[in-house]
Coordinates of N, CA and C in Angstrom, one line a residue:
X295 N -14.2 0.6 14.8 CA -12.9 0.3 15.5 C -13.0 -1.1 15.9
X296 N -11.9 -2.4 16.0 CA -12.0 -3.1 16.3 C -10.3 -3.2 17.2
X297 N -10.5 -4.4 18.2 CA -10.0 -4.6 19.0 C -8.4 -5.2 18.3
X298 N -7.7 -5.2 19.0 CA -6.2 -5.5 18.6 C -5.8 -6.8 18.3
X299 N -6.1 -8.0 19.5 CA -5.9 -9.6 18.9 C -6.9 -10.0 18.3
X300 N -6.9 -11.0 17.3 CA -7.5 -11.9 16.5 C -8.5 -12.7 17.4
X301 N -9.7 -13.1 17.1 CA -10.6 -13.8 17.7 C -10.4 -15.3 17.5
X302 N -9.6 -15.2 16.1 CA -9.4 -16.7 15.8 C -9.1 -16.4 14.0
X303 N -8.7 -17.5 13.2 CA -8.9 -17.5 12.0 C -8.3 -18.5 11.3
X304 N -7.7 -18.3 10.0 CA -7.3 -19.9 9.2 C -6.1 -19.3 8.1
X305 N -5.9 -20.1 7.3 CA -4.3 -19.6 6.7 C -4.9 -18.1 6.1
X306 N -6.0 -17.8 5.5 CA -6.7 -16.7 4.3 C -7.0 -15.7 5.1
X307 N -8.0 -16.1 6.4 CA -8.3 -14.6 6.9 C -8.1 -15.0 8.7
X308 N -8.7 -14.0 8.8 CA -8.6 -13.8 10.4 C -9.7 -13.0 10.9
X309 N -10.2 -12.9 12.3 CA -11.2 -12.4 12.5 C -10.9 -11.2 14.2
X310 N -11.5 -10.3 14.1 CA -11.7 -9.1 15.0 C -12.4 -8.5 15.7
X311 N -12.8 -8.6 17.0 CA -14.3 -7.9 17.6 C -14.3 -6.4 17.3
X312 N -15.3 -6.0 17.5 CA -15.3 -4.7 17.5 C -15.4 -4.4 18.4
X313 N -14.5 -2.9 19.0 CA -14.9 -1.9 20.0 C -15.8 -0.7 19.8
X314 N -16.7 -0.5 18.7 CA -17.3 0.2 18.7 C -18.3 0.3 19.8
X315 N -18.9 1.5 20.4 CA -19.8 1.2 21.3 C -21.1 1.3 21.0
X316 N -21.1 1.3 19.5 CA -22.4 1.6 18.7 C -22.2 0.5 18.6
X317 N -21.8 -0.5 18.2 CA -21.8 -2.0 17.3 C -21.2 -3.1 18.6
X318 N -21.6 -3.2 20.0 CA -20.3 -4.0 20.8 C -20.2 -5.6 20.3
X319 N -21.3 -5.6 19.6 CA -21.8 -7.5 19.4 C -21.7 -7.6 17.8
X320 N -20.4 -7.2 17.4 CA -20.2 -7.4 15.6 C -18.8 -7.7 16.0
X321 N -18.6 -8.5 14.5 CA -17.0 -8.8 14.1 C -16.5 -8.3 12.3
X322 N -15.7 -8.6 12.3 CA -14.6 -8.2 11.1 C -14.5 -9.6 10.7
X323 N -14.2 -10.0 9.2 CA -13.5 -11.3 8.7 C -12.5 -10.2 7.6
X324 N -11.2 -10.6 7.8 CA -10.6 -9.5 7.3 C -9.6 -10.8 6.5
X325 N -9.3 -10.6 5.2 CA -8.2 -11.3 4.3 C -6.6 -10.8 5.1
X326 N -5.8 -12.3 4.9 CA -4.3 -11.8 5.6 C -3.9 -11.0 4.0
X327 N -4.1 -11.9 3.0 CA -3.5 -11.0 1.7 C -4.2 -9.6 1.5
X328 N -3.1 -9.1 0.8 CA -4.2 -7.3 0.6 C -5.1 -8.0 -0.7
X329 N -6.3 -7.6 -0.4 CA -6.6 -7.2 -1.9 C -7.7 -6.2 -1.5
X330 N -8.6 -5.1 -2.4 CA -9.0 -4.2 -2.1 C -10.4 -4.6 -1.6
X331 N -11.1 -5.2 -2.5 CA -12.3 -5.3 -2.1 C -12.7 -7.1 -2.6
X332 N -14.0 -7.4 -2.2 CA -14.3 -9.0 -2.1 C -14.5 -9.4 -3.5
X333 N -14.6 -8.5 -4.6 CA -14.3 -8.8 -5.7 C -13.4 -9.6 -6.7
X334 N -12.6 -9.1 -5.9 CA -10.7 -9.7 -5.6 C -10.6 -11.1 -4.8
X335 N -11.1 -11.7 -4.5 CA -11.3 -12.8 -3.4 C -11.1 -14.2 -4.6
X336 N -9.5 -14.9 -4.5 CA -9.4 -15.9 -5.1 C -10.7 -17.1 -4.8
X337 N -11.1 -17.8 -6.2 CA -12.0 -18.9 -5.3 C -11.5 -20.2 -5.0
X338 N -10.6 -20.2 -4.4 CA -9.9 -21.0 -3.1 C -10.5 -20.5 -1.9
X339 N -10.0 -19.2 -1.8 CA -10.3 -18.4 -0.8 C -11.9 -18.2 0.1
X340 N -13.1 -18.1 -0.7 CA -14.3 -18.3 -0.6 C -14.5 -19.2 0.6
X341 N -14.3 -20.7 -0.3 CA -14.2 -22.1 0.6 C -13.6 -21.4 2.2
X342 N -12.4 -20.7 2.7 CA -11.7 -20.6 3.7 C -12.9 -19.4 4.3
X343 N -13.2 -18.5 3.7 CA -14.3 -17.4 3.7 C -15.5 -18.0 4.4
X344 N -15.8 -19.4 4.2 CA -17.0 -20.0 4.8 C -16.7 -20.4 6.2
X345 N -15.8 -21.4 6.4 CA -15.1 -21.7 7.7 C -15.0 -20.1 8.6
X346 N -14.8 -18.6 8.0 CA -14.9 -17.9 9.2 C -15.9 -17.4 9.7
X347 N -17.1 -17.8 8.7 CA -18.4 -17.3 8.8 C -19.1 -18.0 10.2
X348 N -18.9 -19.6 10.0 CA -19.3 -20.2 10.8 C -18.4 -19.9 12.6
X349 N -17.2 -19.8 12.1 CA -16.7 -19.4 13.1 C -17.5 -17.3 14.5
X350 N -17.8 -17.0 13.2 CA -17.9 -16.1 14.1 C -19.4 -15.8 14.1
X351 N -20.4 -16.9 13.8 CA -21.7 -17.1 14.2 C -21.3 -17.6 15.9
X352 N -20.6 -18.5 15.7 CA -20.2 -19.1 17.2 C -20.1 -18.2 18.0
X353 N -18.9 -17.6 17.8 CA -18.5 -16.1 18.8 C -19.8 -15.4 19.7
X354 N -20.2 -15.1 18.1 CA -21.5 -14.1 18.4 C -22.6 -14.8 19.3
X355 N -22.5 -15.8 18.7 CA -24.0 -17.1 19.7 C -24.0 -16.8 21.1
X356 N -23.2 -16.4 22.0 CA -22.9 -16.0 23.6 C -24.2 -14.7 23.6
X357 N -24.5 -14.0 23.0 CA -25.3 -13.1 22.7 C -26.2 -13.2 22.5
X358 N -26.4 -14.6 21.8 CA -28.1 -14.9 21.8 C -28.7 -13.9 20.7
X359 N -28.2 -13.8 19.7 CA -29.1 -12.8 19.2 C -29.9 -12.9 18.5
X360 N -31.2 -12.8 17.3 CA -32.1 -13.0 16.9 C -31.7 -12.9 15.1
X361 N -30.9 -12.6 15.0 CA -30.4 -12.6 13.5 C -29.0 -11.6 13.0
X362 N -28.8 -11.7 12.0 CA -27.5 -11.2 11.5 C -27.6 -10.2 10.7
X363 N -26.6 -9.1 10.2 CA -26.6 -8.5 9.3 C -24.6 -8.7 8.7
X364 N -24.8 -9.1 7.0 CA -23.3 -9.2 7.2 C -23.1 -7.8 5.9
X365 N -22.1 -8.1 5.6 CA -22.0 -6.5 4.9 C -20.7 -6.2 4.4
X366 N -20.3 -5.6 3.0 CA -19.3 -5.6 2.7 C -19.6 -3.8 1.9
X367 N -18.5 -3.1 2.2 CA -18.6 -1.8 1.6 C -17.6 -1.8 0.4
X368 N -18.0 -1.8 -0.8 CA -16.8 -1.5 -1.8 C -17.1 -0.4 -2.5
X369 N -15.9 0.3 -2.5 CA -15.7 1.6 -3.1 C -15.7 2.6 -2.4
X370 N -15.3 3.9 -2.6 CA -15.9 5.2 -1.7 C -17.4 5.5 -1.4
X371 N -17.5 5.2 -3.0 CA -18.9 5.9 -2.6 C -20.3 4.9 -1.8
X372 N -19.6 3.6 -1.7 CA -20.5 2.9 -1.2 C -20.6 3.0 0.8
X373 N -19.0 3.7 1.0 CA -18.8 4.0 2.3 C -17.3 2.8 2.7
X374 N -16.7 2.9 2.0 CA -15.6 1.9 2.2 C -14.6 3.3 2.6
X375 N -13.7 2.7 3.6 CA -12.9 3.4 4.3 C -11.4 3.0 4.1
X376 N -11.5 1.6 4.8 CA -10.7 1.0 4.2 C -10.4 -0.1 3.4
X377 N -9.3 0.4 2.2 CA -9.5 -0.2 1.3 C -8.4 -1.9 1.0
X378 N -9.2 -2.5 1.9 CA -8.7 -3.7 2.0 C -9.8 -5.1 2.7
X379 N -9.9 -6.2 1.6 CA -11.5 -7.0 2.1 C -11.1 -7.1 3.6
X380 N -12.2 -6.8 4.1 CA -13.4 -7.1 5.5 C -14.8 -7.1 5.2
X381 N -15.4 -8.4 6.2 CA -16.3 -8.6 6.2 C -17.3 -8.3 7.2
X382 N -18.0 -7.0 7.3 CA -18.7 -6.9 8.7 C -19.7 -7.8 9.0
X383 N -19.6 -8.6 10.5 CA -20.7 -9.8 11.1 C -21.3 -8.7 12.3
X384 N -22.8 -8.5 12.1 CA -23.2 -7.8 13.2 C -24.5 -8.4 13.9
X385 N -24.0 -9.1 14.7 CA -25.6 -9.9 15.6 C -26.6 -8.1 15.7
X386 N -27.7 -8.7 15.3 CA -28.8 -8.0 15.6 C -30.2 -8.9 16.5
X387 N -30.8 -7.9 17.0 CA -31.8 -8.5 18.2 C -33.0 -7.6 18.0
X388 N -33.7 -8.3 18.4 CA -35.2 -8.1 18.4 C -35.9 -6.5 18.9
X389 N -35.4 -6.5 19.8 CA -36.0 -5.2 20.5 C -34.9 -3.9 20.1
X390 N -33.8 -4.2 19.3 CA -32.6 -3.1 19.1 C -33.2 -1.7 17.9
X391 N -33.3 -0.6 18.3 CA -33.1 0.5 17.6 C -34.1 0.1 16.0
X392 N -32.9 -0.6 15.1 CA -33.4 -0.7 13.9 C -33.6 -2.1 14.0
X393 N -34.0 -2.7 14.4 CA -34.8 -4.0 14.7 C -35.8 -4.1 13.2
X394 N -35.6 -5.3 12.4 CA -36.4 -5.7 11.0 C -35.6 -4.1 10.2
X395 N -34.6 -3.9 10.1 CA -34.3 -2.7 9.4 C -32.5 -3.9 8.7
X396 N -32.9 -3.9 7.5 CA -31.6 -4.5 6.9 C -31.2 -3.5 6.0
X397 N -30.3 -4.2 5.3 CA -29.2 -3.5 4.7 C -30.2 -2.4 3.2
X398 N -31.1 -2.9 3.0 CA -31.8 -2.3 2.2 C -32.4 -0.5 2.7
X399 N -32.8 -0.5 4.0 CA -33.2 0.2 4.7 C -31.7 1.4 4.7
X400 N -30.9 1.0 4.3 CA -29.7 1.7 4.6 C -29.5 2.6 3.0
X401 N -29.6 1.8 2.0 CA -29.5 2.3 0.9 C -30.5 2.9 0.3
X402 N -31.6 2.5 0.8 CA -32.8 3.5 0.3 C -32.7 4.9 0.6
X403 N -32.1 4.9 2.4 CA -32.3 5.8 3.7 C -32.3 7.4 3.3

């Protein structure tokens, strides 16, 4: 779940905190155009895809956190919900739960 105003963004995308209470210290980079998945992602668009990246390291930086996990679900079966690009930014920290557990740990699991 993420929150209702925009954290910030540029003409391509925009960006969203999350309200999850499982995830409080992650963001969304979500495309203003539809398209389904990042596959779809004009390469114009990329270029503007980097500007939000950097943008929402900043965000997250108040956190102090120890590293990132970023993450894109495409398709059902990969756990895509909804079917429109987002980019999940999720500060991760040293001492948290799955601490040294990346995205590989997920797909093995």
């Amino acid at each position: 779940m993420l929150a209702d105003a925009p954290l910030g963004g540029n003409d391509t995308f925009y960006m969203l905190a999350s309200i999850d209470p499982e995830m409080p210290h992650a963001v969304m980079i979500i495309l203003r155009r539809h398209a389904e998945d990042p596959f779809d992602i004009w390469p114009e668009e990329w270029v503007e895809l980097g500007e939000m990246l950097v943008m929402a390291k900043a965000h997250l930086a108040s956190y102090d956190p120890d590293g990132f996990t970023l993450g894109w679900n495409v398709g059902a079966v990969a756990g895509q919900h909804v079917f429109h690009v987002h980019l999940h930014v999720v500060a991760r920290f040293a001492g948290e739960r799955n601490a040294g557990k990346g995205i590989r740990a997920v797909i093995r699991g």
